[in-house]
Coordinates of C-alpha atoms in Angstrom, one line a residue:
M28 CA 30.4 34.5 6.1
P29 CA 32.4 32.7 8.6
S30 CA 33.8 29.4 7.5
R31 CA 32.4 26.1 8.8
I32 CA 34.7 23.7 10.3
P33 CA 33.8 20.3 10.8
L34 CA 33.1 19.2 14.4
P35 CA 35.5 16.4 15.8
L36 CA 33.9 13.1 15.8
R37 CA 32.3 12.1 19.3
H38 CA 30.0 9.6 20.7
P39 CA 26.8 10.5 18.5
F40 CA 24.2 10.1 21.3
P41 CA 25.8 10.9 24.7
G42 CA 23.1 10.6 27.5
S43 CA 20.6 9.8 24.7
P44 CA 17.2 8.3 25.9
N45 CA 17.7 5.8 23.1
F46 CA 20.0 3.8 25.4
N47 CA 16.9 3.4 27.7
A48 CA 14.9 1.9 24.8
S49 CA 16.5 -1.6 25.5
A50 CA 15.9 -4.0 22.6
I51 CA 15.5 -6.8 25.1
T52 CA 13.1 -4.8 27.2
R53 CA 11.0 -4.1 24.1
S54 CA 11.0 -7.8 23.0
L55 CA 10.0 -8.9 26.6
R56 CA 7.3 -6.6 26.6
T57 CA 6.1 -7.8 23.2
G58 CA 6.5 -11.4 24.3
Y59 CA 4.4 -10.7 27.6
I60 CA 1.6 -9.2 25.9
G61 CA 1.8 -11.8 23.0
I62 CA 1.5 -14.6 25.6
L63 CA -1.2 -12.8 27.5
C64 CA -3.4 -12.4 24.4
T65 CA -2.9 -16.0 23.3
I66 CA -4.0 -17.4 26.7
D67 CA -6.8 -14.9 26.8
Y68 CA -8.1 -16.1 23.4
K69 CA -7.4 -19.8 24.2
I70 CA -9.5 -19.6 27.4
N71 CA -12.4 -17.4 26.5
F72 CA -12.9 -17.9 22.8
N73 CA -15.5 -20.6 22.8
P74 CA -19.1 -21.2 22.4
R75 CA -19.8 -20.8 26.2
N76 CA -18.6 -17.3 26.1
A77 CA -20.4 -16.2 22.8
D78 CA -22.0 -13.2 24.3
K79 CA -18.5 -12.0 25.7
I80 CA -16.5 -12.1 22.3
E81 CA -16.8 -8.5 22.0
A82 CA -15.3 -7.8 25.4
L83 CA -12.5 -10.3 24.5
H84 CA -11.5 -8.3 21.3
E85 CA -11.5 -5.0 23.4
R86 CA -8.9 -6.5 25.9
V87 CA -6.8 -7.8 23.3
A88 CA -6.9 -4.5 21.0
R89 CA -6.1 -2.3 24.1
R90 CA -3.0 -4.4 24.8
L91 CA -1.8 -4.3 21.1
K92 CA -2.4 -0.7 21.1
W93 CA -0.2 -0.2 24.4
V94 CA 2.7 -2.2 23.0
I95 CA 2.8 -0.2 19.6
D96 CA 2.7 3.0 21.6
T97 CA 5.1 2.2 24.1
N98 CA 7.7 0.6 21.8
Q99 CA 7.2 3.2 18.8
G100 CA 9.7 2.9 15.9
L101 CA 9.1 -0.1 13.7
Y102 CA 6.1 -1.0 15.7
L103 CA 4.3 1.9 14.4
K104 CA 5.0 0.4 10.9
L105 CA 3.6 -3.1 12.0
G106 CA 0.6 -1.1 13.6
Q107 CA 0.1 0.4 10.2
A108 CA 0.0 -2.9 8.8
L109 CA -2.7 -4.0 11.2
G110 CA -4.6 -0.7 10.7
L111 CA -4.7 -1.4 7.0
Q112 CA -6.2 -4.8 7.7
A113 CA -8.5 -3.2 10.4
A114 CA -11.6 -3.1 7.9
L115 CA -12.1 -6.8 8.3
L116 CA -11.3 -7.1 12.0
P117 CA -13.8 -6.6 14.7
K118 CA -14.8 -3.0 15.7
P119 CA -12.4 -2.7 18.8
Y120 CA -9.3 -3.2 16.6
R121 CA -10.7 -0.6 14.1
E122 CA -10.8 1.9 16.9
A123 CA -7.5 0.9 18.5
F124 CA -5.5 1.3 15.4
Q125 CA -6.9 4.5 14.0
H126 CA -4.3 6.6 15.4
V127 CA -1.2 4.8 13.9
F128 CA -1.5 6.8 10.7
D129 CA -1.2 10.2 12.7
R130 CA 2.1 12.1 12.9
A131 CA 4.8 10.3 14.9
P132 CA 6.6 11.9 17.9
A133 CA 9.6 13.7 16.4
V134 CA 13.2 13.4 18.1
D135 CA 15.2 16.4 19.3
Y136 CA 17.6 18.3 17.1
E137 CA 20.6 17.1 19.2
E138 CA 19.6 13.5 18.2
V139 CA 19.4 14.6 14.5
E140 CA 22.8 16.0 14.7
G141 CA 24.2 12.9 16.1
V142 CA 23.2 10.9 13.1
F143 CA 24.8 13.3 11.0
L144 CA 28.0 13.1 13.0
Q145 CA 28.0 9.4 13.2
D146 CA 27.2 8.7 9.5
L147 CA 28.7 11.8 7.7
G148 CA 31.2 13.1 10.3
L149 CA 29.7 16.6 9.9
N150 CA 27.5 18.8 11.6
P151 CA 24.3 19.8 9.6
H152 CA 25.3 23.5 9.4
Y153 CA 28.5 22.7 7.8
L154 CA 26.6 21.1 4.9
F155 CA 23.7 23.5 4.7
E156 CA 23.3 27.3 4.4
S157 CA 20.5 26.8 6.9
F158 CA 18.9 23.7 8.4
S159 CA 15.5 23.9 10.2
H160 CA 15.8 22.5 13.8
E161 CA 12.2 21.7 14.0
P162 CA 11.1 19.0 11.5
L163 CA 8.3 19.8 9.1
A164 CA 7.1 16.2 9.2
S165 CA 7.6 13.1 11.4
A166 CA 6.8 9.4 10.5
S167 CA 7.4 6.3 12.2
I168 CA 11.3 5.7 11.1
A169 CA 12.1 9.3 10.0
Q170 CA 11.5 13.0 10.1
V171 CA 12.0 15.6 7.3
H172 CA 13.7 18.9 7.8
K173 CA 13.8 21.9 5.4
A174 CA 17.3 23.3 4.6
V175 CA 19.1 25.3 1.9
L176 CA 22.3 23.9 0.3
S177 CA 25.5 25.8 0.8
P178 CA 26.5 28.0 -2.3
R179 CA 29.2 25.4 -3.2
K180 CA 26.7 22.5 -3.1
G181 CA 23.9 21.5 -5.6
G182 CA 26.0 21.8 -8.8
E183 CA 28.2 24.2 -10.6
G184 CA 26.9 27.7 -10.7
E185 CA 23.9 27.2 -8.4
T186 CA 23.5 29.7 -5.4
G187 CA 21.8 27.2 -3.0
K188 CA 18.7 25.2 -3.4
V189 CA 15.9 24.8 -0.9
V190 CA 16.0 20.9 -0.1
A191 CA 14.1 18.5 2.1
V192 CA 16.4 16.4 4.5
K193 CA 15.2 13.0 5.5
V194 CA 16.8 11.9 8.7
Q195 CA 16.4 8.4 10.2
K196 CA 15.4 8.3 13.9
P197 CA 18.5 7.2 15.8
A198 CA 16.7 4.4 17.8
I199 CA 15.7 2.5 14.6
R200 CA 18.9 0.9 13.5
K201 CA 19.5 -0.5 17.1
Q202 CA 15.9 -1.8 17.5
M203 CA 15.1 -3.1 14.0
E204 CA 16.5 -6.7 14.1
W205 CA 15.1 -7.4 17.6
D206 CA 11.7 -5.9 16.6
L207 CA 11.4 -7.9 13.3
F208 CA 12.6 -11.1 15.5
S209 CA 9.8 -10.5 17.9
Y210 CA 7.4 -10.1 15.1
R211 CA 8.4 -13.2 13.2
T212 CA 8.3 -15.3 16.6
L213 CA 4.8 -14.2 17.4
M214 CA 3.3 -15.0 14.0
W215 CA 4.9 -18.5 14.1
L216 CA 3.4 -19.1 17.5
T217 CA 0.1 -17.8 16.5
E218 CA 0.0 -20.2 13.7
K219 CA 1.0 -23.2 15.8
L220 CA -1.5 -22.4 18.6
F221 CA -4.4 -21.5 16.3
D222 CA -4.0 -23.7 13.4
M223 CA -4.0 -20.8 11.2
P224 CA -1.4 -19.7 8.2
M225 CA -0.5 -16.5 10.3
Y226 CA 3.2 -16.5 9.8
F227 CA 2.7 -13.8 7.9
V228 CA -1.2 -13.3 7.5
Y229 CA -1.9 -10.1 5.3
V230 CA -5.5 -9.4 4.6
H231 CA -6.5 -8.4 1.2
P232 CA -7.0 -4.7 1.6
S233 CA -9.9 -4.4 -0.5
P234 CA -13.7 -4.2 0.3
L235 CA -14.0 -7.8 -1.0
R236 CA -13.2 -9.2 2.3
S237 CA -17.0 -10.3 2.1
S238 CA -15.7 -13.3 0.0
C239 CA -12.9 -13.7 2.6
V240 CA -10.3 -13.1 0.0
I241 CA -7.4 -13.2 2.3
L242 CA -3.8 -13.3 0.7
V243 CA -1.8 -15.4 3.1
A244 CA 1.8 -15.9 1.9
S245 CA 3.7 -19.0 2.6
N246 CA 5.1 -19.5 6.2
W247 CA 8.8 -18.8 6.6
I248 CA 9.1 -17.3 3.1
S249 CA 6.6 -14.5 3.6
A250 CA 7.7 -13.6 7.0
D251 CA 11.3 -13.2 5.9
Y252 CA 10.2 -11.3 2.8
V253 CA 8.1 -8.8 4.9
S254 CA 11.3 -8.5 7.1
S255 CA 13.6 -7.9 4.1
Q256 CA 11.1 -5.2 2.7
M257 CA 11.2 -3.5 6.2
R258 CA 15.1 -3.4 6.1
L259 CA 15.1 -1.9 2.6
E260 CA 12.3 0.8 3.7
T261 CA 14.7 1.8 6.4
S262 CA 17.6 2.2 3.9
F263 CA 17.8 5.6 2.6
T264 CA 20.4 4.6 0.0
N265 CA 18.0 2.1 -1.4
E266 CA 15.3 4.8 -1.4
A267 CA 17.5 7.2 -3.4
R268 CA 18.1 4.4 -5.8
N269 CA 14.5 3.8 -6.2
A270 CA 13.7 7.4 -6.8
R271 CA 16.4 7.7 -9.5
R272 CA 15.2 4.5 -11.2
C273 CA 11.4 5.7 -11.2
A274 CA 12.7 9.0 -12.8
E275 CA 14.5 7.1 -15.5
L276 CA 11.4 5.0 -16.2
L277 CA 9.2 8.1 -16.4
A278 CA 11.5 9.6 -18.9
Q279 CA 11.1 6.4 -21.0
T280 CA 7.2 6.8 -20.8
P281 CA 5.9 9.3 -23.2
E282 CA 2.4 9.4 -21.8
L283 CA 3.6 10.4 -18.5
R284 CA 7.0 11.9 -18.5
D285 CA 6.0 15.6 -18.8
D286 CA 3.1 15.3 -16.2
V287 CA 4.6 13.2 -13.5
Y288 CA 7.8 14.3 -11.5
V289 CA 10.2 12.9 -9.3
P290 CA 12.1 15.3 -7.1
R291 CA 15.8 15.2 -7.7
V292 CA 17.9 13.3 -5.1
Y293 CA 21.2 15.1 -4.1
G294 CA 24.1 12.7 -3.7
E295 CA 27.9 12.5 -4.4
D296 CA 27.5 13.9 -7.9
E297 CA 25.9 17.1 -6.6
G298 CA 28.4 17.5 -3.8
C299 CA 26.2 16.0 -1.0
K300 CA 27.2 13.2 1.1
E301 CA 24.9 10.0 1.2
S302 CA 24.1 7.4 3.8
D303 CA 21.6 5.1 4.8
R304 CA 20.1 7.3 7.4
V305 CA 20.5 10.8 5.7
M306 CA 18.9 11.7 2.2
V307 CA 18.9 15.0 0.7
M308 CA 16.1 15.7 -2.0
E309 CA 14.7 18.7 -4.0
W310 CA 12.2 20.8 -2.1
I311 CA 8.6 20.6 -3.9
D312 CA 5.7 22.7 -2.9
G313 CA 2.4 21.0 -3.6
C314 CA -0.8 19.8 -1.9
R315 CA -1.7 16.2 -1.0
L316 CA -3.6 14.2 -3.6
N317 CA -6.8 14.2 -1.4
D318 CA -6.9 18.0 -0.7
Q319 CA -9.8 18.6 -3.1
K320 CA -10.0 22.4 -2.1
A321 CA -6.3 23.1 -2.7
I322 CA -6.6 21.4 -6.1
E323 CA -9.5 23.3 -7.1
D324 CA -8.2 26.5 -5.8
M325 CA -5.2 26.1 -8.3
G326 CA -7.8 25.9 -11.0
L327 CA -6.9 22.3 -11.7
N328 CA -9.3 19.5 -13.0
L329 CA -9.9 16.8 -10.5
R330 CA -10.3 14.2 -13.3
E331 CA -7.2 15.1 -14.9
V332 CA -5.3 14.8 -11.4
M333 CA -6.6 11.4 -10.7
D334 CA -6.3 10.2 -14.1
L335 CA -2.5 11.0 -13.9
A336 CA -2.2 9.3 -10.4
I337 CA -4.0 6.0 -11.6
S338 CA -2.0 6.0 -14.9
T339 CA 1.2 6.2 -13.1
I340 CA 0.6 3.3 -10.7
S341 CA -0.9 1.3 -13.7
A342 CA 2.2 2.0 -15.8
M343 CA 4.3 0.9 -12.9
T344 CA 2.4 -2.3 -12.5
F345 CA 1.8 -3.4 -16.1
S346 CA 4.5 -1.8 -18.1
W347 CA 7.6 -1.2 -15.8
G348 CA 7.2 -4.2 -13.3
F349 CA 8.6 -1.6 -10.8
V350 CA 5.9 -0.5 -8.3
H351 CA 5.8 2.2 -5.7
C352 CA 3.9 0.4 -3.0
D353 CA 2.8 3.2 -0.6
P354 CA 0.7 5.6 -2.9
H355 CA -1.3 7.2 0.0
P356 CA -2.4 10.8 -0.5
G357 CA 0.8 12.2 1.4
N358 CA 3.1 10.5 -1.0
I359 CA 1.5 12.0 -4.1
L360 CA 1.6 15.6 -4.4
V361 CA -0.2 17.9 -6.8
R362 CA 0.9 21.2 -8.3
K363 CA 0.3 23.4 -11.3
H364 CA 2.3 22.2 -14.3
P365 CA 5.5 24.2 -14.7
T366 CA 5.0 24.6 -18.4
K367 CA 1.4 23.5 -19.4
R368 CA -1.0 26.4 -18.5
G369 CA -3.9 25.1 -16.5
K370 CA -2.8 21.5 -16.2
P371 CA -1.7 19.6 -13.3
Q372 CA 1.4 17.9 -12.5
I373 CA 1.7 15.0 -9.8
V374 CA 4.9 14.6 -7.9
L375 CA 5.9 11.2 -6.3
I376 CA 7.7 11.3 -3.0
D377 CA 8.8 8.5 -0.4
H378 CA 10.2 5.9 -2.5
G379 CA 11.2 3.6 0.3
L380 CA 8.9 0.7 -0.5
Y381 CA 9.1 -0.6 -4.1
I382 CA 8.8 -4.2 -5.4
T383 CA 10.1 -5.5 -8.6
L384 CA 7.6 -7.8 -10.4
P385 CA 9.0 -11.1 -11.8
Q386 CA 8.6 -11.2 -15.7
K387 CA 6.5 -14.4 -15.4
F388 CA 4.0 -12.8 -12.8
R389 CA 3.9 -9.5 -14.7
E390 CA 2.8 -11.4 -17.8
E391 CA 0.1 -13.4 -16.0
Y392 CA -1.3 -10.1 -14.1
C393 CA -1.5 -8.4 -17.4
T394 CA -3.2 -11.5 -19.0
L395 CA -5.5 -11.8 -16.0
W396 CA -6.7 -8.3 -16.4
R397 CA -7.4 -8.6 -20.2
S398 CA -9.1 -11.8 -19.6
L399 CA -11.4 -10.3 -17.2
F400 CA -12.6 -7.9 -19.9
V401 CA -12.9 -10.3 -22.8
L402 CA -14.7 -12.8 -20.5
D403 CA -12.1 -15.6 -20.9
V404 CA -13.3 -17.7 -18.1
P405 CA -10.8 -20.5 -18.5
T406 CA -7.7 -18.4 -18.4
I407 CA -9.0 -16.6 -15.3
E408 CA -9.5 -19.9 -13.6
S409 CA -6.3 -21.1 -14.8
I410 CA -4.4 -18.2 -13.3
A411 CA -6.4 -18.6 -9.9
R412 CA -5.2 -22.2 -9.6
K413 CA -1.7 -21.3 -10.6
W414 CA -1.7 -18.7 -7.6
G415 CA -3.2 -21.4 -5.2
I416 CA -6.6 -19.4 -4.8
A417 CA -9.8 -21.4 -4.6
L418 CA -12.5 -18.9 -5.5
D419 CA -15.0 -19.2 -8.3
A420 CA -14.3 -17.0 -11.4
N421 CA -16.7 -14.2 -10.3
M422 CA -15.4 -13.7 -6.8
F423 CA -11.7 -13.9 -8.2
A424 CA -12.6 -11.2 -10.8
S425 CA -14.2 -9.0 -8.4
A426 CA -11.2 -9.2 -5.9
I427 CA -8.8 -8.2 -8.6
L428 CA -11.0 -5.4 -10.0
L429 CA -12.2 -4.2 -6.5
R430 CA -15.7 -3.9 -7.9
P431 CA -18.4 -6.5 -8.3
F432 CA -18.0 -8.3 -11.5
Q433 CA -19.4 -11.4 -13.3
V434 CA -17.7 -13.3 -15.9
R435 CA -20.0 -16.2 -15.5
K436 CA -23.7 -16.3 -14.6
N437 CA -24.3 -17.7 -11.2
R438 CA -27.2 -20.2 -11.6
Q439 CA -27.3 -21.3 -8.0
Q440 CA -30.2 -19.7 -6.0
K441 CA -29.3 -18.1 -2.7
E442 CA -30.2 -19.8 0.3
E443 CA -31.5 -18.2 3.4
K444 CA -28.7 -18.4 6.1
P445 CA -29.5 -18.6 9.9
E446 CA -28.2 -15.7 11.9
L447 CA -24.9 -16.5 13.5
S448 CA -23.4 -15.4 16.9
Q449 CA -20.2 -13.6 16.8
Y450 CA -18.3 -16.7 17.7
E451 CA -19.9 -18.8 14.9
Q452 CA -19.2 -16.1 12.4
Q453 CA -15.5 -15.9 13.2
V454 CA -15.2 -19.7 13.2
E455 CA -17.0 -19.7 9.8
L456 CA -14.5 -17.1 8.6
K457 CA -11.4 -19.2 9.6
R458 CA -12.9 -22.3 7.9
R459 CA -13.6 -20.4 4.5
M460 CA -10.2 -18.8 4.7
K461 CA -8.4 -22.0 5.0
T462 CA -10.6 -23.7 2.3
M463 CA -10.0 -21.0 -0.1
L464 CA -6.3 -21.0 0.1
E465 CA -5.7 -24.5 -1.5
N466 CA -1.9 -24.0 -1.8
E467 CA -0.7 -20.9 0.1
Q468 CA 2.9 -21.5 -1.1
L469 CA 1.7 -20.7 -4.7
I470 CA 0.2 -17.3 -3.8
P471 CA 2.5 -14.6 -5.3
R472 CA 3.9 -12.4 -2.5
E473 CA 3.7 -9.5 -5.0
L474 CA -0.2 -9.8 -5.2
I475 CA -0.2 -8.7 -1.6
F476 CA 1.3 -5.3 -2.3
L477 CA -0.5 -4.8 -5.8
T478 CA -4.0 -5.2 -4.2
R479 CA -3.1 -2.8 -1.4
C480 CA -1.9 -0.3 -4.1
Q481 CA -5.2 -0.8 -6.1
R482 CA -7.2 -0.2 -2.9
M483 CA -5.3 2.8 -2.0
M484 CA -5.8 4.3 -5.4
Q485 CA -9.5 3.4 -5.2
A486 CA -9.6 5.2 -1.8
N487 CA -8.0 8.3 -3.4
N488 CA -10.4 8.5 -6.1
Q489 CA -13.4 8.0 -3.6
L490 CA -12.1 11.0 -1.6
L491 CA -12.1 13.4 -4.6
G492 CA -15.7 12.3 -5.5
S493 CA -14.7 9.5 -7.9
P494 CA -13.8 11.8 -10.7
S495 CA -11.9 9.0 -12.6
S496 CA -13.0 5.7 -14.2
R497 CA -10.3 3.9 -12.4
V498 CA -11.1 0.3 -13.7
N499 CA -11.2 1.3 -17.2
L500 CA -8.1 3.3 -17.1
T501 CA -6.3 0.5 -15.4
A502 CA -7.5 -1.9 -17.9
K503 CA -6.2 0.1 -20.8
W504 CA -2.7 0.1 -19.2
A505 CA -3.1 -3.7 -18.7
A506 CA -3.8 -3.9 -22.4
I507 CA -0.7 -2.0 -23.2
G508 CA 1.4 -4.2 -20.8
Y509 CA -0.4 -7.5 -22.4
T510 CA 0.5 -6.2 -26.0
G511 CA 4.2 -5.8 -24.8
T512 CA 4.2 -9.5 -23.6
L513 CA 3.4 -10.7 -27.2
T514 CA 6.2 -11.7 -29.3
G515 CA 6.2 -11.9 -33.1
S516 CA 3.7 -10.8 -35.6
R517 CA -0.1 -11.4 -35.0
S518 CA -1.0 -10.9 -38.7
L519 CA -3.4 -13.5 -40.6
H520 CA -0.5 -15.3 -42.3
V521 CA 1.5 -15.9 -39.3
V522 CA -1.1 -16.9 -36.7
G523 CA -3.7 -18.4 -38.8
M524 CA -7.3 -17.7 -39.4
R525 CA -8.6 -19.2 -36.1
T526 CA -6.1 -17.2 -33.9
W527 CA -6.6 -13.9 -35.9
L528 CA -10.4 -14.1 -35.5
R529 CA -10.1 -14.8 -31.8
D530 CA -7.7 -11.8 -31.3
H531 CA -10.2 -9.5 -33.2
W532 CA -13.2 -11.0 -31.3
D533 CA -11.5 -10.4 -28.0
A534 CA -10.4 -6.9 -29.1
M535 CA -14.1 -6.0 -29.6
I536 CA -15.5 -7.6 -26.4
F537 CA -12.6 -5.7 -24.6
R538 CA -13.9 -2.5 -26.0
L539 CA -17.5 -3.2 -25.6
T540 CA -16.8 -4.1 -21.8
L541 CA -15.1 -0.9 -21.2
A542 CA -17.8 1.1 -22.9
I543 CA -20.5 -0.5 -20.7
I544 CA -18.4 0.3 -17.6
D545 CA -17.8 3.7 -18.8
L546 CA -21.6 4.2 -19.5
A547 CA -22.6 3.2 -16.0
F548 CA -19.7 5.6 -14.6
W549 CA -20.9 8.5 -16.5
A550 CA -24.5 8.1 -15.5
T551 CA -23.3 8.1 -11.9
R552 CA -21.3 11.3 -12.6
I553 CA -24.3 13.2 -14.3
K554 CA -26.6 12.1 -11.5
Q555 CA -24.0 13.7 -9.0
R556 CA -23.9 16.9 -11.0
L557 CA -27.7 17.1 -11.4
L558 CA -28.7 16.2 -7.8
P559 CA -27.8 18.1 -4.6
P560 CA -24.5 17.0 -3.3
K561 CA -24.7 14.0 -1.0
K562 CA -22.0 12.1 0.8
G563 CA -21.5 8.6 -0.4
S564 CA -22.9 9.0 -3.9
G565 CA -19.8 8.6 -6.0
W566 CA -19.0 5.8 -8.3
E567 CA -16.4 4.3 -5.7
D568 CA -19.0 4.8 -2.9
K569 CA -21.4 2.8 -4.8
L570 CA -19.0 0.0 -5.5
Q571 CA -18.0 -0.1 -1.9
Q572 CA -21.4 -0.3 -0.6
Q573 CA -22.1 -3.2 -3.0
F574 CA -19.1 -5.1 -1.4
E575 CA -20.4 -4.4 2.2
D576 CA -23.8 -5.6 1.4
M577 CA -22.1 -8.8 0.0
A578 CA -20.0 -9.1 3.3
R579 CA -23.3 -8.8 5.3
E580 CA -25.0 -11.4 3.4
E581 CA -22.2 -13.9 3.1
F582 CA -20.8 -13.9 6.7
G583 CA -23.0 -11.3 8.6
I584 CA -20.1 -9.2 9.3
E585 CA -19.8 -5.4 9.2
I586 CA -17.1 -3.9 7.1
D587 CA -15.5 -0.5 7.9
D588 CA -13.2 0.5 5.1
T589 CA -12.6 4.2 6.1
V590 CA -9.0 3.3 7.1
F591 CA -8.0 3.9 3.5
L592 CA -9.5 7.2 3.3
G593 CA -6.7 9.1 5.0

């Protein structure tokens, strides 16, 4: 085999079209559309034009879609954030942002080569035995190529390993700060013009938009928080660090360590150079979590697969305090277990977006989940107040669990509500949102990401026909996390008779509540098996339908939550 000689360093992108993607031009384009949409709403969103509100939404949605499609890059990421909120937004927005989750356009191999030369000073074919010029996958900020490590790489004694090479698109680094500045500026202006806490508004991604549970983080703090998370997501050094930490935590979790796998990241220790824009990982073959046919063709049990996925995210949330915040079906692969015959193993990929939960918040979140199942209303209301959320206990409980849940009987009789116009509906939505958020500065930023993760796992379960009792399984992990927060002995002679009896009473109520939910879950599963297959007959489908009915009754709005079913 001829020896490979590193090519001399040169300008990484000669004549590259990235030079034409001027950051200033992109920002001006964004500013123009932002001002145009703002003026359009200021002039036309009023009672006189109540019958033209739908047309107004269509115009604005088309303009936003054009900006995202034209600017690409991080705008696709921001478009995905809007897409995840689209279930609450009017229909034109849902239609406009459906495409943002599709495969993003790939860059040419010459540009990929340029990233290698600029970051590593080497051509890809010097580092690898083979390297596919065409990417196997392309997303908003990066694309993945399949390669084989050179014989001298990958560790002593190895003859070359098949790897996945993740390469950042070259324009991202140049455009990022300008794009984030444009985003923050638009959110700030929107807040000032519309008297809404929009800088940064992040809609609770669950079917409970009916109660208008919108998690709005504090103004400048949240916008900067989102920006910092976006910067971390574009750093592959950070992603490699997250992947290694996740693997270490899995190794310390006996319930999961054999059944959940994180692909090995090849770095300096394995003879591979690392950078913020190039990452080399072990290649793993598997199917997407939502590919029911492929899972069944492997002879795997759907419930075991989904239980593993839910348990993994729950362990991250309640035990580790280190959470993978993008658990969509493409980031959780399923394969046959290498050593356990007939059993599944799930593989976690794409570790760019993680959050670390502060100890105090994690303890409160564990306590909240446990309190929901022991019907401890004072604790539930106390935590809601701490978090600045002005909801009654039932609404707050349902928002956290992503299912209708009553911890207190509602003695108020429902009143007949007059039918509202589109304008009146949206004015009322704004009013309630501002009322419910008593103190937006208190709302934990982490709650935004956790509710997004919970909704994604609910959707994953829903796509497979709801084989897993998601709420109960999550609650059991919350109980494990809660137990871990307790210090000292809980024996009778240490805590006293009253506390000891309360602990045992709570434990009995907890088990009873889980048993009742499990009974309803299995009744639905048996009905699914006995009756002819029918779309939307699963456990999660029924929960979602109940939320949609609540939305219609509360606000007269239609909810479309299919954005999570991808």
